[in-house]
Amino acid sequence: MNSSKTSGLARGLLSLGLVALLSGCNWGVLDPKGQVGIAQKELLIICTLLMLIVVIPVIVLTIVFAWKYRESNTSAEYLPNWSHSNKIETFVWGVPLVIVAILAVLTWRSSHSLDPYRPLESNVKPVTIQAISMDWKWLFIYPDEGVATINEVAFPINTPVNFELTSDTVMNAFFIPQLGSMIYSMAGMETKLHLDAHETGDYFGLSSHYSGAGYAGMTFTAKAVTGDDYQAWLAKAKASPLQLDPAQYRDLSLLRNDKKAPVTYFSSVTPDLFKHVIHKYMNPTAKDREVALAMNTICRAGE
């Protein structure tokens, strides 16, 4: 086999290898599965293309100038007294100003239309899910269904999902890349996020904010399923022998294993547990003391 055939075969094998590697890639935000993710992808592409209007000419002209005015090119025009050009000044300042103005309009509009606190428009009743970031796991509570899970969240497709988030530890960031948006969870505060999914599938979720030794395992699976599969998933959770009472929750909050916590289902949840977690970090007003006293009573009863 001659050298040309050998190099051709090598290039072919390299191409096949690259295709094989790319076939297993998860494109994340570039492969959205919900209306929020799709809108954010479009915004990202538009902004990138607008900025490339400046970036590409600069790169090309840098190469052209370096080649044209190289030391060995004695035919290049030499203008040692040149200092100003209205055409160049207009182009250099005008184009970026136009792009910045367009980006400003896009940013203003998208900041309102993609506000994570803004509910999604739909004729379908939304699903409310309360998420609590802990060391180092995610607890998901379904207040309307009375169940809870660790490191797994499920919801029906084509249905708005209203996330209510807080933290029972340091600040974390809730993020499902293929569904769009990211929102922080903070102790003593409630943040909100509205998402949906148009396709069934298991989507990767994570905390995108470093929070300690077990941060690497602070991931979860977001399951977008059909309506029937969602009811089956709820039935599976309700069949769990575990109950998320105050004693069980206290054990969860004290367990700080650096390894990824296994998926766990709870068939029942203490009412208003999410609110109690928020209130215990708030300023000790009269109302807060009343809530804290009630929470302590519940905890003693659970023991």
CSV table of N, CA and C in Angstrom, one decimal, residues 78-177:
chain,number,residue,atom,x,y,z
A,78,TYR,N,3.3,52.7,1.4
A,78,TYR,CA,3.9,53.1,2.7
A,78,TYR,C,3.4,54.6,2.9
A,79,LEU,N,2.6,54.8,4.0
A,79,LEU,CA,2.1,56.2,4.2
A,79,LEU,C,2.5,56.6,5.7
A,80,PRO,N,3.7,57.0,5.9
A,80,PRO,CA,4.1,57.3,7.3
A,80,PRO,C,3.4,58.5,7.9
A,81,ASN,N,2.8,59.4,7.1
A,81,ASN,CA,2.2,60.6,7.6
A,81,ASN,C,0.6,60.5,7.7
A,82,TRP,N,0.1,59.3,7.4
A,82,TRP,CA,-1.3,59.1,7.5
A,82,TRP,C,-1.8,59.1,8.9
A,83,SER,N,-2.9,59.8,9.2
A,83,SER,CA,-3.4,59.8,10.6
A,83,SER,C,-4.9,59.7,10.8
A,84,HIS,N,-5.7,59.9,9.7
A,84,HIS,CA,-7.1,59.9,10.0
A,84,HIS,C,-7.8,59.6,8.7
A,85,SER,N,-9.0,58.9,8.9
A,85,SER,CA,-9.9,58.6,7.7
A,85,SER,C,-11.3,58.6,8.3
A,86,ASN,N,-12.2,59.5,7.7
A,86,ASN,CA,-13.6,59.5,8.2
A,86,ASN,C,-14.3,58.2,7.9
A,87,LYS,N,-14.0,57.6,6.7
A,87,LYS,CA,-14.7,56.4,6.4
A,87,LYS,C,-14.3,55.3,7.4
A,88,ILE,N,-13.0,55.2,7.7
A,88,ILE,CA,-12.6,54.1,8.7
A,88,ILE,C,-13.2,54.4,10.1
A,89,GLU,N,-13.2,55.7,10.5
A,89,GLU,CA,-13.8,56.0,11.8
A,89,GLU,C,-15.3,55.7,11.9
A,90,THR,N,-16.0,56.0,10.8
A,90,THR,CA,-17.4,55.7,10.7
A,90,THR,C,-17.7,54.2,10.8
A,91,PHE,N,-16.9,53.5,10.1
A,91,PHE,CA,-17.1,52.0,10.1
A,91,PHE,C,-16.7,51.4,11.4
A,92,VAL,N,-15.6,51.8,12.0
A,92,VAL,CA,-15.0,51.2,13.2
A,92,VAL,C,-16.0,51.5,14.4
A,93,TRP,N,-16.6,52.7,14.4
A,93,TRP,CA,-17.5,53.1,15.5
A,93,TRP,C,-18.9,52.8,15.2
A,94,GLY,N,-19.3,53.0,14.0
A,94,GLY,CA,-20.7,52.8,13.6
A,94,GLY,C,-21.3,51.4,13.7
A,95,VAL,N,-20.5,50.5,13.1
A,95,VAL,CA,-21.0,49.1,13.2
A,95,VAL,C,-21.1,48.5,14.6
A,96,PRO,N,-20.1,48.7,15.5
A,96,PRO,CA,-20.3,48.2,16.9
A,96,PRO,C,-21.5,48.9,17.6
A,97,LEU,N,-21.6,50.2,17.3
A,97,LEU,CA,-22.7,50.9,18.0
A,97,LEU,C,-24.1,50.4,17.6
A,98,VAL,N,-24.2,50.1,16.3
A,98,VAL,CA,-25.5,49.5,15.8
A,98,VAL,C,-25.7,48.1,16.4
A,99,ILE,N,-24.7,47.3,16.5
A,99,ILE,CA,-24.8,46.0,17.1
A,99,ILE,C,-25.1,46.0,18.6
A,100,VAL,N,-24.5,47.0,19.3
A,100,VAL,CA,-24.8,47.1,20.7
A,100,VAL,C,-26.2,47.6,20.9
A,101,ALA,N,-26.7,48.4,20.1
A,101,ALA,CA,-28.1,48.9,20.2
A,101,ALA,C,-29.1,47.7,19.9
A,102,ILE,N,-28.8,46.9,18.9
A,102,ILE,CA,-29.6,45.7,18.7
A,102,ILE,C,-29.6,44.8,19.8
A,103,LEU,N,-28.4,44.5,20.4
A,103,LEU,CA,-28.2,43.6,21.5
A,103,LEU,C,-29.0,44.2,22.7
A,104,ALA,N,-29.0,45.5,22.9
A,104,ALA,CA,-29.7,46.1,24.0
A,104,ALA,C,-31.2,45.9,23.9
A,105,VAL,N,-31.7,46.0,22.7
A,105,VAL,CA,-33.1,45.8,22.5
A,105,VAL,C,-33.5,44.3,22.8
A,106,LEU,N,-32.7,43.4,22.3
A,106,LEU,CA,-32.9,42.0,22.5
A,106,LEU,C,-32.8,41.6,23.9
A,107,THR,N,-31.8,42.2,24.6
A,107,THR,CA,-31.7,41.9,26.1
A,107,THR,C,-32.9,42.4,26.9
A,108,TRP,N,-33.3,43.6,26.5
A,108,TRP,CA,-34.5,44.1,27.3
A,108,TRP,C,-35.7,43.3,27.1
A,109,ARG,N,-36.0,42.9,25.8
A,109,ARG,CA,-37.2,42.1,25.5
A,109,ARG,C,-37.1,40.7,26.1
A,110,SER,N,-35.9,40.1,26.0
A,110,SER,CA,-35.8,38.7,26.5
A,110,SER,C,-35.8,38.7,28.0
A,111,SER,N,-35.3,39.8,28.7
A,111,SER,CA,-35.3,39.8,30.1
A,111,SER,C,-36.7,39.8,30.7
A,112,HIS,N,-37.6,40.3,29.9
A,112,HIS,CA,-39.0,40.3,30.3
A,112,HIS,C,-39.7,39.0,29.9
A,113,SER,N,-39.5,38.6,28.6
A,113,SER,CA,-40.2,37.4,28.1
A,113,SER,C,-39.7,36.1,28.7
A,114,LEU,N,-38.4,36.1,29.1
A,114,LEU,CA,-37.8,34.9,29.7
A,114,LEU,C,-37.6,35.0,31.2
A,115,ASP,N,-38.3,35.9,31.8
A,115,ASP,CA,-38.2,36.1,33.3
A,115,ASP,C,-38.6,34.8,33.9
A,116,PRO,N,-37.7,34.2,34.7
A,116,PRO,CA,-38.0,32.9,35.3
A,116,PRO,C,-39.2,32.9,36.3
A,117,TYR,N,-39.5,34.1,36.8
A,117,TYR,CA,-40.7,34.2,37.6
A,117,TYR,C,-42.0,34.3,36.8
A,118,ARG,N,-41.9,34.5,35.5
A,118,ARG,CA,-43.1,34.7,34.7
A,118,ARG,C,-43.7,33.3,34.4
A,119,PRO,N,-45.0,33.1,34.8
A,119,PRO,CA,-45.6,31.8,34.5
A,119,PRO,C,-45.8,31.6,33.0
A,120,LEU,N,-45.7,30.3,32.5
A,120,LEU,CA,-45.9,30.0,31.1
A,120,LEU,C,-47.4,30.0,30.8
A,121,GLU,N,-47.6,30.5,29.6
A,121,GLU,CA,-49.0,30.6,29.1
A,121,GLU,C,-49.4,29.2,28.6
A,122,SER,N,-50.5,28.7,29.2
A,122,SER,CA,-51.0,27.3,28.8
A,122,SER,C,-52.4,27.1,29.3
A,123,ASN,N,-53.2,26.3,28.6
A,123,ASN,CA,-54.5,26.0,29.1
A,123,ASN,C,-54.5,24.8,30.0
A,124,VAL,N,-53.3,24.2,30.2
A,124,VAL,CA,-53.2,23.0,31.0
A,124,VAL,C,-52.8,23.4,32.4
A,125,LYS,N,-53.4,22.8,33.4
A,125,LYS,CA,-53.1,23.1,34.8
A,125,LYS,C,-51.6,22.8,35.1
A,126,PRO,N,-50.9,23.7,35.7
A,126,PRO,CA,-49.5,23.4,36.0
A,126,PRO,C,-49.2,22.5,37.1
A,127,VAL,N,-48.1,21.9,37.1
A,127,VAL,CA,-47.6,21.0,38.2
A,127,VAL,C,-46.7,21.8,39.1
A,128,THR,N,-47.0,21.9,40.4
A,128,THR,CA,-46.1,22.6,41.3
A,128,THR,C,-45.1,21.6,42.0
A,129,ILE,N,-43.8,22.0,41.9
A,129,ILE,CA,-42.8,21.2,42.6
A,129,ILE,C,-41.9,22.1,43.4
A,130,GLN,N,-41.8,21.7,44.7
A,130,GLN,CA,-40.9,22.4,45.6
A,130,GLN,C,-39.5,21.8,45.7
A,131,ALA,N,-38.5,22.5,45.4
A,131,ALA,CA,-37.1,21.9,45.4
A,131,ALA,C,-36.3,22.5,46.5
A,132,ILE,N,-35.7,21.7,47.3
A,132,ILE,CA,-34.8,22.1,48.4
A,132,ILE,C,-33.4,21.6,48.2
A,133,SER,N,-32.4,22.4,48.1
A,133,SER,CA,-31.0,22.0,47.9
A,133,SER,C,-30.5,21.7,49.3
A,134,MET,N,-29.8,20.6,49.4
A,134,MET,CA,-29.3,20.1,50.7
A,134,MET,C,-27.8,19.7,50.5
A,135,ASP,N,-27.1,19.3,51.5
A,135,ASP,CA,-25.8,18.8,51.4
A,135,ASP,C,-25.8,17.3,51.3
A,136,TRP,N,-25.5,16.7,50.1
A,136,TRP,CA,-25.4,17.3,48.8
A,136,TRP,C,-26.3,16.5,47.9
A,137,LYS,N,-27.6,17.0,47.9
A,137,LYS,CA,-28.6,16.3,47.2
A,137,LYS,C,-29.8,17.3,46.9
A,138,TRP,N,-30.7,16.9,46.1
A,138,TRP,CA,-31.9,17.7,45.9
A,138,TRP,C,-33.1,16.9,46.4
A,139,LEU,N,-33.9,17.7,47.2
A,139,LEU,CA,-35.2,17.1,47.6
A,139,LEU,C,-36.3,17.8,46.9
A,140,PHE,N,-37.2,17.0,46.3
A,140,PHE,CA,-38.3,17.5,45.5
A,140,PHE,C,-39.6,17.1,46.2
A,141,ILE,N,-40.4,18.1,46.5
A,141,ILE,CA,-41.7,17.9,47.2
A,141,ILE,C,-42.9,18.2,46.2
A,142,TYR,N,-43.8,17.4,46.1
A,142,TYR,CA,-45.1,17.6,45.4
A,142,TYR,C,-46.2,17.9,46.3
A,143,PRO,N,-46.4,19.2,46.6
A,143,PRO,CA,-47.4,19.5,47.7
A,143,PRO,C,-48.8,19.1,47.3
A,144,ASP,N,-49.2,19.1,46.1
A,144,ASP,CA,-50.6,18.7,45.7
A,144,ASP,C,-50.8,17.2,45.7
A,145,GLU,N,-49.7,16.5,45.4
A,145,GLU,CA,-49.8,15.0,45.4
A,145,GLU,C,-49.4,14.4,46.7
A,146,GLY,N,-48.7,15.1,47.6
A,146,GLY,CA,-48.3,14.6,48.9
A,146,GLY,C,-47.1,13.6,48.8
A,147,VAL,N,-46.3,13.7,47.8
A,147,VAL,CA,-45.1,12.8,47.8
A,147,VAL,C,-43.8,13.6,47.7
A,148,ALA,N,-42.7,12.9,47.8
A,148,ALA,CA,-41.4,13.6,47.7
A,148,ALA,C,-40.4,12.6,47.2
A,149,THR,N,-39.3,13.1,46.6
A,149,THR,CA,-38.2,12.3,46.0
A,149,THR,C,-36.9,13.0,46.3
A,150,ILE,N,-35.9,12.1,46.2
A,150,ILE,CA,-34.5,12.6,46.3
A,150,ILE,C,-33.8,12.3,44.9
A,151,ASN,N,-33.3,13.4,44.4
A,151,ASN,CA,-32.5,13.3,43.1
A,151,ASN,C,-33.2,12.8,41.9
A,152,GLU,N,-34.5,12.9,41.9
A,152,GLU,CA,-35.3,12.5,40.7
A,152,GLU,C,-36.6,13.4,40.8
A,153,VAL,N,-36.9,14.0,39.6
A,153,VAL,CA,-38.1,14.8,39.5
A,153,VAL,C,-38.8,14.4,38.2
A,154,ALA,N,-40.1,14.3,38.2
A,154,ALA,CA,-40.9,13.9,37.1
A,154,ALA,C,-42.1,14.8,36.9
A,155,PHE,N,-42.5,15.0,35.6
A,155,PHE,CA,-43.6,15.8,35.3
A,155,PHE,C,-44.1,15.5,33.9
A,156,PRO,N,-45.4,15.7,33.6
A,156,PRO,CA,-45.9,15.4,32.2
A,156,PRO,C,-45.4,16.4,31.2
A,157,ILE,N,-45.3,15.9,30.0
A,157,ILE,CA,-44.9,16.8,28.9
A,157,ILE,C,-46.1,17.8,28.5
A,158,ASN,N,-45.7,18.8,27.9
A,158,ASN,CA,-46.7,19.9,27.4
A,158,ASN,C,-47.5,20.4,28.6
A,159,THR,N,-46.9,20.4,29.8
A,159,THR,CA,-47.5,20.9,31.0
A,159,THR,C,-46.6,21.9,31.7
A,160,PRO,N,-47.0,23.1,32.0
A,160,PRO,CA,-46.1,24.0,32.8
A,160,PRO,C,-45.8,23.4,34.1
A,161,VAL,N,-44.5,23.6,34.5
A,161,VAL,CA,-44.0,23.1,35.8
A,161,VAL,C,-43.6,24.4,36.6
A,162,ASN,N,-44.2,24.6,37.7
A,162,ASN,CA,-43.9,25.7,38.6
A,162,ASN,C,-43.0,25.3,39.7
A,163,PHE,N,-41.7,25.6,39.6
A,163,PHE,CA,-40.7,25.2,40.6
A,163,PHE,C,-40.7,26.3,41.6
A,164,GLU,N,-40.7,25.9,42.9
A,164,GLU,CA,-40.5,26.8,44.0
A,164,GLU,C,-39.2,26.3,44.7
A,165,LEU,N,-38.2,27.1,44.9
A,165,LEU,CA,-36.9,26.7,45.4
A,165,LEU,C,-36.4,27.4,46.6
A,166,THR,N,-35.7,26.7,47.4
A,166,THR,CA,-35.0,27.2,48.6
A,166,THR,C,-33.9,26.3,48.9
A,167,SER,N,-33.1,26.7,49.9
A,167,SER,CA,-31.9,25.9,50.3
A,167,SER,C,-31.9,25.7,51.8
A,168,ASP,N,-31.5,24.5,52.2
A,168,ASP,CA,-31.4,24.2,53.6
A,168,ASP,C,-29.9,24.2,54.0
A,169,THR,N,-29.1,24.8,53.1
A,169,THR,CA,-27.6,24.9,53.3
A,169,THR,C,-27.1,26.1,52.6
A,170,VAL,N,-25.9,26.0,52.0
A,170,VAL,CA,-25.4,27.2,51.3
A,170,VAL,C,-26.1,27.4,50.0
A,171,MET,N,-25.8,28.5,49.3
A,171,MET,CA,-26.5,28.8,48.0
A,171,MET,C,-26.1,27.8,47.0
A,172,ASN,N,-27.1,27.4,46.2
A,172,ASN,CA,-26.9,26.5,45.1
A,172,ASN,C,-27.6,27.0,43.8
A,173,ALA,N,-27.4,26.4,42.7
A,173,ALA,CA,-28.1,26.9,41.5
A,173,ALA,C,-28.7,25.7,40.8
A,174,PHE,N,-30.0,25.8,40.6
A,174,PHE,CA,-30.8,24.7,40.0
A,174,PHE,C,-30.8,24.9,38.4
A,175,PHE,N,-30.5,23.8,37.7
A,175,PHE,CA,-30.3,24.0,36.3
A,175,PHE,C,-30.6,22.7,35.6
A,176,ILE,N,-31.5,22.7,34.6
A,176,ILE,CA,-31.8,21.6,33.7
A,176,ILE,C,-31.4,22.2,32.3
A,177,PRO,N,-30.2,22.0,31.8
A,177,PRO,CA,-29.8,22.7,30.6
A,177,PRO,C,-30.7,22.5,29.4
